[in-house]
Amino acid sequence: MLYKIINMLQHKTTALLRIACEIMKGNKIHPATTIIEQKNLTLGKNISIKPCVLNLKNGQLKIGNNSWLNHGLEIYSLHQISIGERTSIQKRTTINGSVVIGNDCIIAPNVFISSGTHIFDLLPEKTIREQEEYAAQHQLDEHYNKPVFIGNDVWIGVNAVIMPGITIGNRCIVGANAVVTKDVSSGQIVAGVPAKVIGHRKLDKK
């Protein structure tokens, strides 16, 4: 029991020291934020992180200058998640796996972005849980990790889902409640389930 208390105090002390160091860089990390494996977190300057969970046990997280993470956000990194500069991610969004998000992006509440999915077709006669256990034991789960790439100046609407392996180009808009199952080319506006092109962002002709 004493050992657990000491470990907990050490963890809290380390977390507070990290927060103090980041304050020196102009970063604001809420004390209620949970960061698992802080050594895997790399921050730029002038970053704001509200109470959220950053699980970096299995990967890195890099956040660019002047970005903002709202409360309730959950990040589980596998290999690396990268968030560019001046990007805002709203409350209750979930980002899992291997994901690259560019600069100047706006991600609305309740968005789900993941490079992985449950394994259901490896051994179809078995349950999904049994298939995932088998894949982990035989180091096959990496085969099911398909990185997601999101370009610069992308707006993703509330409740949208970005499926594994998707690339979204620069200046795209993803409508609310959309499920993106195919790549989105730069400048396209998509919406629906599955998401389809409904328009294009106009370029300034000046």
Coordinates of N, CA and C in Angstrom, one line a residue:
M1 N 0.8 -1.2 0.0 CA 0.0 0.0 0.0 C 0.9 1.3 0.0
L2 N 1.9 1.3 0.9 CA 2.8 2.4 0.9 C 3.5 2.6 -0.4
Y3 N 3.9 1.5 -1.0 CA 4.6 1.5 -2.3 C 3.7 2.2 -3.4
K4 N 2.4 1.9 -3.4 CA 1.5 2.5 -4.3 C 1.3 4.0 -4.1
I5 N 1.3 4.4 -2.8 CA 1.1 5.8 -2.5 C 2.4 6.6 -2.9
I6 N 3.6 6.0 -2.7 CA 4.8 6.6 -3.1 C 4.8 6.8 -4.6
N7 N 4.4 5.8 -5.4 CA 4.4 5.8 -6.8 C 3.4 6.9 -7.3
M8 N 2.3 7.0 -6.6 CA 1.3 8.0 -7.0 C 1.8 9.4 -6.8
L9 N 2.5 9.6 -5.7 CA 3.1 10.9 -5.4 C 4.2 11.3 -6.3
Q10 N 5.0 10.3 -6.7 CA 6.1 10.5 -7.7 C 5.5 10.9 -9.0
H11 N 4.4 10.2 -9.4 CA 3.7 10.6 -10.7 C 3.2 12.0 -10.7
K12 N 2.5 12.3 -9.6 CA 1.9 13.7 -9.5 C 3.0 14.7 -9.5
T13 N 4.1 14.5 -8.8 CA 5.2 15.4 -8.7 C 5.8 15.6 -10.1
T14 N 6.0 14.5 -10.8 CA 6.6 14.6 -12.2 C 5.6 15.4 -13.1
A15 N 4.3 15.1 -13.0 CA 3.3 15.9 -13.8 C 3.4 17.3 -13.5
L16 N 3.4 17.7 -12.2 CA 3.4 19.1 -11.9 C 4.7 19.8 -12.4
L17 N 5.9 19.1 -12.3 CA 7.1 19.7 -12.8 C 7.0 19.9 -14.3
R18 N 6.4 19.0 -15.0 CA 6.3 19.1 -16.4 C 5.4 20.3 -16.8
I19 N 4.3 20.5 -16.0 CA 3.4 21.6 -16.2 C 4.2 22.9 -16.0
A20 N 5.0 23.0 -14.9 CA 5.8 24.2 -14.6 C 6.7 24.5 -15.7
C21 N 7.4 23.5 -16.3 CA 8.3 23.7 -17.4 C 7.6 24.2 -18.6
E22 N 6.4 23.7 -18.9 CA 5.7 24.1 -20.1 C 5.2 25.6 -19.9
I23 N 4.8 25.9 -18.7 CA 4.4 27.3 -18.4 C 5.5 28.3 -18.8
M24 N 6.8 27.9 -18.6 CA 7.9 28.7 -19.0 C 7.9 29.0 -20.5
K25 N 7.3 28.1 -21.3 CA 7.3 28.2 -22.7 C 6.0 28.9 -23.2
G26 N 5.2 29.3 -22.3 CA 3.9 29.9 -22.6 C 2.8 28.9 -22.8
N27 N 3.0 27.7 -22.5 CA 2.0 26.7 -22.6 C 1.2 26.5 -21.4
K28 N -0.1 26.2 -21.6 CA -1.0 26.1 -20.5 C -1.6 24.7 -20.5
I29 N -1.2 23.8 -19.5 CA -1.7 22.5 -19.4 C -2.5 22.4 -18.1
H30 N -3.8 22.1 -18.2 CA -4.6 22.0 -17.0 C -4.1 20.9 -16.1
P31 N -4.0 21.1 -14.8 CA -3.5 20.1 -13.8 C -4.3 18.8 -13.9
A32 N -5.6 18.9 -14.3 CA -6.4 17.7 -14.4 C -6.2 16.8 -15.6
T33 N -5.3 17.3 -16.5 CA -5.0 16.5 -17.7 C -4.1 15.3 -17.3
T34 N -4.5 14.1 -17.8 CA -3.8 12.9 -17.6 C -2.9 12.6 -18.8
I35 N -1.6 12.6 -18.5 CA -0.6 12.3 -19.5 C 0.2 11.0 -19.2
I36 N 0.0 10.0 -19.9 CA 0.6 8.7 -19.7 C 1.9 8.7 -20.6
E37 N 3.1 8.5 -19.9 CA 4.4 8.5 -20.6 C 4.7 9.9 -21.1
Q38 N 4.9 10.9 -20.2 CA 5.2 12.3 -20.5 C 6.4 12.4 -21.4
K39 N 7.3 11.5 -21.4 CA 8.5 11.7 -22.2 C 8.2 11.6 -23.7
N40 N 7.0 11.0 -24.0 CA 6.6 10.9 -25.4 C 5.8 12.1 -25.9
L41 N 5.7 13.1 -25.1 CA 5.0 14.3 -25.5 C 5.9 15.5 -25.9
T42 N 5.8 16.0 -27.1 CA 6.6 17.1 -27.6 C 5.7 18.3 -27.9
L43 N 5.9 19.4 -27.2 CA 5.0 20.6 -27.4 C 5.8 21.8 -28.0
G44 N 5.1 22.5 -28.8 CA 5.7 23.8 -29.3 C 5.5 24.9 -28.3
K45 N 5.1 26.1 -28.7 CA 4.9 27.2 -27.8 C 3.5 27.7 -27.9
N46 N 3.0 28.3 -26.8 CA 1.7 28.9 -26.7 C 0.6 28.0 -27.0
I47 N 0.7 26.8 -26.4 CA -0.3 25.7 -26.5 C -1.2 25.7 -25.3
S48 N -2.5 25.5 -25.5 CA -3.5 25.4 -24.4 C -4.1 24.0 -24.4
I49 N -4.0 23.3 -23.3 CA -4.6 21.9 -23.2 C -5.5 21.9 -22.0
K50 N -6.8 21.7 -22.2 CA -7.8 21.6 -21.2 C -7.8 20.2 -20.6
P51 N -8.5 19.9 -19.5 CA -8.5 18.6 -19.0 C -8.9 17.5 -20.0
C52 N -7.9 16.6 -20.2 CA -8.1 15.6 -21.2 C -7.2 14.4 -20.9
V53 N -7.3 13.3 -21.7 CA -6.4 12.2 -21.5 C -5.5 12.0 -22.7
L54 N -4.2 12.0 -22.5 CA -3.2 11.7 -23.5 C -2.5 10.4 -23.2
N55 N -2.9 9.4 -23.8 CA -2.3 8.1 -23.6 C -1.1 7.8 -24.6
L56 N 0.1 8.0 -24.1 CA 1.2 7.9 -25.0 C 2.1 6.7 -24.7
K57 N 1.5 5.7 -24.1 CA 2.3 4.5 -23.7 C 2.9 3.8 -24.9
N58 N 2.2 3.9 -26.0 CA 2.7 3.1 -27.2 C 3.1 4.0 -28.4
G59 N 3.2 5.3 -28.1 CA 3.6 6.2 -29.2 C 3.8 7.6 -28.8
Q60 N 4.2 8.4 -29.8 CA 4.6 9.8 -29.6 C 3.4 10.7 -29.9
L61 N 3.4 11.9 -29.3 CA 2.4 13.0 -29.6 C 3.2 14.3 -29.8
K62 N 3.1 14.9 -30.9 CA 3.7 16.2 -31.2 C 2.6 17.2 -31.5
I63 N 2.7 18.4 -30.8 CA 1.7 19.5 -31.0 C 2.5 20.7 -31.4
G64 N 2.0 21.4 -32.5 CA 2.7 22.6 -33.0 C 2.3 23.8 -32.2
N65 N 3.0 24.9 -32.5 CA 2.7 26.2 -31.8 C 1.3 26.7 -32.0
N66 N 0.8 27.3 -30.9 CA -0.5 28.0 -30.9 C -1.7 27.1 -31.2
S67 N -1.6 25.9 -30.8 CA -2.7 25.0 -31.0 C -3.5 24.8 -29.6
W68 N -4.7 24.3 -29.7 CA -5.6 24.4 -28.6 C -6.4 23.1 -28.5
L69 N -6.3 22.4 -27.4 CA -7.0 21.1 -27.2 C -8.1 21.3 -26.1
N70 N -9.3 21.1 -26.4 CA -10.4 21.3 -25.4 C -10.6 20.2 -24.5
H71 N -11.5 20.3 -23.5 CA -11.6 19.3 -22.4 C -12.4 18.1 -23.0
G72 N -12.1 17.0 -22.3 CA -12.7 15.7 -22.7 C -12.1 15.0 -23.9
L73 N -11.1 15.6 -24.5 CA -10.4 15.0 -25.6 C -9.6 13.8 -25.2
E74 N -9.7 12.7 -26.0 CA -8.9 11.5 -25.7 C -8.0 11.2 -26.9
I75 N -6.7 11.0 -26.6 CA -5.7 10.7 -27.6 C -5.0 9.4 -27.2
Y76 N -5.0 8.4 -28.0 CA -4.2 7.2 -27.8 C -3.3 7.0 -29.0
S77 N -2.0 7.2 -28.7 CA -1.0 7.2 -29.8 C -0.4 5.8 -30.0
L78 N -0.4 5.4 -31.3 CA 0.3 4.2 -31.7 C 1.3 4.7 -32.7
H79 N 2.6 4.6 -32.4 CA 3.7 5.1 -33.2 C 3.7 6.7 -33.0
Q80 N 2.9 7.4 -33.8 CA 2.9 8.8 -33.7 C 1.7 9.5 -34.1
I81 N 1.2 10.5 -33.3 CA 0.2 11.4 -33.7 C 0.8 12.8 -33.7
S82 N 0.6 13.5 -34.8 CA 1.1 14.9 -35.0 C 0.0 15.9 -35.2
I83 N 0.0 17.0 -34.5 CA -1.0 18.0 -34.6 C -0.2 19.3 -35.0
G84 N -0.6 19.9 -36.1 CA 0.2 21.1 -36.6 C -0.1 22.4 -35.8
E85 N 0.4 23.5 -36.4 CA 0.3 24.8 -35.7 C -1.1 25.4 -35.9
R86 N -1.5 26.2 -34.9 CA -2.8 26.9 -35.0 C -4.0 26.0 -35.2
T87 N -3.9 24.8 -34.7 CA -5.1 23.9 -34.9 C -5.8 23.8 -33.6
S88 N -7.2 23.8 -33.7 CA -8.0 23.6 -32.5 C -8.8 22.3 -32.6
I89 N -8.8 21.6 -31.5 CA -9.6 20.4 -31.4 C -10.6 20.5 -30.3
Q90 N -11.9 20.3 -30.6 CA -12.9 20.6 -29.6 C -13.2 19.4 -28.7
K91 N -14.1 19.7 -27.8 CA -14.4 18.7 -26.7 C -14.9 17.4 -27.2
R92 N -14.5 16.4 -26.4 CA -14.9 15.0 -26.6 C -14.5 14.3 -27.9
T93 N -13.5 14.9 -28.6 CA -13.0 14.3 -29.8 C -12.1 13.1 -29.4
T94 N -12.0 12.1 -30.2 CA -11.1 11.0 -30.0 C -10.2 10.8 -31.2
I95 N -8.9 10.7 -30.9 CA -7.9 10.4 -31.9 C -7.1 9.2 -31.5
N96 N -7.1 8.2 -32.3 CA -6.4 6.9 -32.0 C -5.4 6.5 -33.1
G97 N -4.3 5.9 -32.7 CA -3.4 5.3 -33.6 C -2.3 6.1 -34.2
S98 N -2.2 6.1 -35.5 CA -1.2 6.9 -36.2 C -1.9 7.9 -37.1
V99 N -1.8 9.2 -36.7 CA -2.6 10.3 -37.3 C -1.8 11.5 -37.5
V100 N -1.8 12.1 -38.6 CA -1.2 13.4 -38.9 C -2.2 14.5 -39.2
I101 N -2.3 15.5 -38.4 CA -3.2 16.6 -38.7 C -2.4 17.9 -38.9
G102 N -2.7 18.6 -40.0 CA -1.9 19.7 -40.4 C -2.2 21.0 -39.7
N103 N -1.7 22.1 -40.3 CA -1.8 23.5 -39.6 C -3.2 24.1 -39.9
D104 N -3.6 24.9 -39.0 CA -4.8 25.8 -39.2 C -6.1 24.9 -39.4
C105 N -6.1 23.8 -38.7 CA -7.3 22.9 -38.8 C -8.3 23.3 -37.7
I106 N -9.6 23.0 -38.0 CA -10.7 23.2 -37.0 C -11.4 21.9 -36.9
I107 N -11.3 21.3 -35.7 CA -12.0 20.0 -35.5 C -13.1 20.2 -34.4
A108 N -14.3 19.9 -34.8 CA -15.5 20.2 -34.0 C -15.6 19.1 -32.9
P109 N -16.6 19.3 -32.0 CA -16.8 18.3 -30.9 C -17.2 16.9 -31.4
N110 N -16.8 15.9 -30.7 CA -17.3 14.6 -30.9 C -16.8 13.9 -32.2
V111 N -15.7 14.4 -32.7 CA -15.2 13.8 -33.9 C -14.4 12.6 -33.5
F112 N -14.4 11.5 -34.4 CA -13.7 10.3 -34.1 C -12.7 10.1 -35.3
I113 N -11.4 10.0 -35.0 CA -10.4 9.8 -36.0 C -9.6 8.6 -35.5
S114 N -9.4 7.5 -36.4 CA -8.7 6.4 -35.9 C -8.0 5.7 -37.1
S115 N -6.8 5.2 -36.9 CA -6.0 4.5 -37.9 C -6.3 3.0 -37.8
G116 N -7.0 2.6 -36.8 CA -7.3 1.2 -36.6 C -8.7 0.9 -36.4
T117 N -9.1 -0.4 -36.4 CA -10.4 -0.8 -36.2 C -10.4 -2.2 -35.6
H118 N -11.6 -2.7 -35.2 CA -11.6 -4.0 -34.6 C -11.4 -5.0 -35.7
I119 N -10.7 -6.1 -35.4 CA -10.4 -7.1 -36.4 C -11.5 -8.2 -36.4
F120 N -12.1 -8.3 -37.5 CA -13.3 -9.2 -37.6 C -13.1 -10.3 -38.8
D121 N -12.1 -10.1 -39.6 CA -12.0 -10.9 -40.8 C -10.7 -11.8 -40.9
L122 N -10.0 -11.8 -39.8 CA -8.7 -12.6 -39.7 C -9.1 -14.1 -39.6
L123 N -9.9 -14.4 -38.6 CA -10.4 -15.8 -38.4 C -11.9 -15.6 -38.2
P124 N -12.7 -15.6 -39.2 CA -14.1 -15.3 -39.1 C -14.9 -16.2 -38.2
E125 N -14.4 -17.4 -38.0 CA -15.2 -18.4 -37.2 C -15.0 -18.0 -35.7
K126 N -14.1 -17.1 -35.4 CA -13.9 -16.7 -34.0 C -14.6 -15.4 -33.7
T127 N -14.7 -15.1 -32.4 CA -15.3 -13.8 -32.0 C -14.3 -12.7 -32.3
I128 N -14.8 -11.5 -32.3 CA -13.9 -10.4 -32.6 C -12.8 -10.3 -31.5
R129 N -13.2 -10.5 -30.3 CA -12.2 -10.4 -29.2 C -11.1 -11.5 -29.4
E130 N -11.5 -12.7 -29.7 CA -10.6 -13.8 -29.9 C -9.6 -13.5 -31.1
Q131 N -10.2 -12.9 -32.2 CA -9.3 -12.5 -33.3 C -8.3 -11.5 -32.9
E132 N -8.7 -10.5 -32.1 CA -7.8 -9.5 -31.7 C -6.7 -10.0 -30.8
E133 N -7.1 -10.9 -29.9 CA -6.1 -11.6 -29.1 C -5.1 -12.4 -29.9
Y134 N -5.6 -13.1 -30.9 CA -4.7 -13.9 -31.8 C -3.8 -13.0 -32.5
A135 N -4.3 -11.9 -33.1 CA -3.5 -11.0 -33.8 C -2.4 -10.4 -33.0
A136 N -2.7 -10.0 -31.7 CA -1.7 -9.5 -30.8 C -0.6 -10.5 -30.5
Q137 N -1.0 -11.7 -30.2 CA -0.1 -12.8 -29.9 C 0.8 -13.1 -31.0
H138 N 0.4 -13.0 -32.3 CA 1.2 -13.3 -33.4 C 1.7 -12.1 -34.1
Q139 N 1.6 -10.9 -33.5 CA 2.1 -9.7 -34.0 C 1.6 -9.3 -35.4
L140 N 0.3 -9.6 -35.5 CA -0.4 -9.3 -36.8 C -1.2 -8.0 -36.7
D141 N -1.4 -7.5 -35.5 CA -2.3 -6.3 -35.4 C -1.8 -5.1 -36.1
E142 N -0.4 -5.0 -36.3 CA 0.1 -3.9 -37.0 C -0.4 -3.8 -38.4
H143 N -0.7 -5.0 -39.0 CA -1.2 -5.0 -40.4 C -2.5 -4.2 -40.5
Y144 N -3.2 -4.1 -39.4 CA -4.5 -3.4 -39.4 C -4.4 -2.0 -39.1
N145 N -3.2 -1.5 -38.9 CA -3.0 0.0 -38.6 C -2.8 0.7 -39.9
K146 N -3.8 1.6 -40.3 CA -3.7 2.3 -41.5 C -3.7 3.8 -41.2
P147 N -2.5 4.5 -41.3 CA -2.4 5.9 -40.9 C -3.4 6.8 -41.6
V148 N -3.8 7.8 -40.9 CA -4.7 8.9 -41.4 C -3.9 10.2 -41.6
F149 N -4.1 10.8 -42.7 CA -3.5 12.1 -43.0 C -4.5 13.2 -43.3
I150 N -4.4 14.3 -42.5 CA -5.3 15.4 -42.7 C -4.5 16.6 -43.0
G151 N -4.8 17.3 -44.1 CA -4.0 18.4 -44.6 C -4.1 19.7 -43.8
N152 N -3.7 20.8 -44.4 CA -3.8 22.1 -43.7 C -5.2 22.8 -44.0
D153 N -5.6 23.6 -43.1 CA -6.8 24.4 -43.3 C -8.0 23.5 -43.6
V154 N -8.2 22.5 -42.7 CA -9.3 21.6 -42.9 C -10.3 21.8 -41.7
W155 N -11.6 21.8 -42.1 CA -12.6 22.0 -41.1 C -13.4 20.7 -41.0
I156 N -13.4 20.0 -39.9 CA -14.2 18.7 -39.7 C -15.3 19.0 -38.8
G157 N -16.6 18.8 -39.2 CA -17.8 19.1 -38.5 C -18.1 18.2 -37.4
V158 N -19.0 18.6 -36.5 CA -19.4 17.8 -35.3 C -19.8 16.4 -35.6
N159 N -19.4 15.5 -34.8 CA -19.8 14.1 -34.9 C -19.3 13.3 -36.1
A160 N -18.4 13.9 -36.9 CA -17.8 13.2 -38.0 C -16.9 12.1 -37.7
V161 N -16.8 11.1 -38.5 CA -16.0 9.9 -38.3 C -15.0 9.8 -39.5
I162 N -13.7 9.8 -39.2 CA -12.7 9.6 -40.3 C -12.1 8.2 -40.1
M163 N -12.4 7.4 -41.1 CA -12.0 5.9 -41.1 C -10.5 5.7 -41.3
P164 N -10.0 4.5 -40.9 CA -8.6 4.2 -41.1 C -8.1 4.3 -42.6
G165 N -6.9 4.8 -42.7 CA -6.3 4.9 -44.1 C -6.7 6.0 -44.9
I166 N -7.5 7.0 -44.4 CA -8.0 8.1 -45.2 C -7.0 9.2 -45.2
T167 N -6.9 9.8 -46.4 CA -6.2 11.1 -46.6 C -7.1 12.2 -47.0
I168 N -7.1 13.3 -46.2 CA -7.9 14.4 -46.5 C -7.0 15.6 -46.9
G169 N -7.2 16.1 -48.1 CA -6.2 17.1 -48.6 C -6.4 18.5 -47.9
N170 N -5.7 19.5 -48.4 CA -5.7 20.8 -47.9 C -7.0 21.5 -48.2
R171 N -7.5 22.4 -47.3 CA -8.6 23.3 -47.5 C -9.9 22.5 -47.7
C172 N -10.1 21.3 -47.1 CA -11.3 20.5 -47.2 C -12.3 20.9 -46.1
I173 N -13.5 20.6 -46.3 CA -14.6 20.7 -45.3 C -15.3 19.3 -45.2
V174 N -15.4 18.8 -44.0 CA -16.2 17.6 -43.8 C -17.4 17.9 -43.0
G175 N -18.6 17.7 -43.5 CA -19.8 18.1 -42.9 C -20.1 17.3 -41.6
A176 N -21.0 17.9 -40.8 CA -21.4 17.3 -39.5 C -22.0 15.9 -39.8
N177 N -21.7 14.9 -38.9 CA -22.2 13.6 -38.9 C -21.7 12.7 -40.1
A178 N -20.8 13.3 -40.9 CA -20.3 12.5 -42.0 C -19.4 11.3 -41.6
V179 N -19.4 10.3 -42.4 CA -18.5 9.2 -42.2 C -17.6 9.1 -43.5
V180 N -16.4 9.4 -43.3 CA -15.4 9.5 -44.4 C -14.8 8.2 -44.7
T181 N -15.1 7.5 -45.8 CA -14.6 6.2 -46.1 C -13.7 6.2 -47.3
K182 N -13.6 7.3 -48.0 CA -12.7 7.4 -49.2 C -11.9 8.7 -49.0
D183 N -10.7 8.8 -49.7 CA -9.9 9.9 -49.7 C -10.6 11.2 -50.2
V184 N -10.3 12.3 -49.6 CA -10.9 13.6 -50.0 C -9.8 14.5 -50.6
S185 N -10.0 14.9 -51.9 CA -9.0 15.7 -52.6 C -9.1 17.2 -52.1
S186 N -8.0 17.9 -52.2 CA -7.9 19.2 -51.7 C -9.0 20.1 -52.2
G187 N -9.6 20.9 -51.3 CA -10.6 21.9 -51.7 C -12.0 21.3 -51.7
Q188 N -12.2 20.0 -51.6 CA -13.5 19.4 -51.7 C -14.3 19.6 -50.4
I189 N -15.6 19.7 -50.5 CA -16.5 19.7 -49.4 C -17.3 18.4 -49.5
V190 N -17.3 17.6 -48.4 CA -18.0 16.3 -48.4 C -19.0 16.3 -47.2
A191 N -20.0 15.5 -47.4 CA -21.0 15.3 -46.4 C -21.7 14.0 -46.6
G192 N -22.4 13.5 -45.6 CA -23.2 12.3 -45.7 C -22.6 11.0 -45.2
V193 N -23.4 9.9 -45.3 CA -22.9 8.6 -44.8 C -23.2 7.6 -46.0
P194 N -22.2 7.1 -46.7 CA -20.8 7.6 -46.6 C -20.6 8.9 -47.2
A195 N -19.6 9.6 -46.8 CA -19.4 11.0 -47.3 C -19.2 11.1 -48.8
K196 N -19.9 12.0 -49.4 CA -19.7 12.3 -50.9 C -19.5 13.8 -51.1
V197 N -18.9 14.1 -52.3 CA -18.6 15.4 -52.6 C -19.8 16.2 -52.9
I198 N -20.0 17.4 -52.2 CA -21.2 18.2 -52.4 C -20.8 19.6 -52.9
G199 N -19.5 19.9 -52.9 CA -19.0 21.2 -53.4 C -17.5 21.3 -53.3
H200 N -17.1 22.5 -53.6 CA -15.6 22.8 -53.6 C -15.4 24.2 -53.0
R201 N -14.4 24.4 -52.2 CA -14.0 25.7 -51.8 C -13.4 26.6 -52.9
K202 N -13.9 27.8 -53.0 CA -13.4 28.6 -54.1 C -12.1 29.3 -53.7
L203 N -11.2 29.4 -54.7 CA -9.9 30.0 -54.5 C -10.1 31.5 -54.8
D204 N -9.4 32.3 -54.0 CA -9.3 33.8 -54.2 C -8.6 34.1 -55.5
K205 N -9.3 34.7 -56.5 CA -8.8 35.0 -57.8 C -7.9 36.2 -57.8
K206 N -7.8 36.9 -56.7 CA -6.9 38.1 -56.7 C -5.5 37.7 -56.8

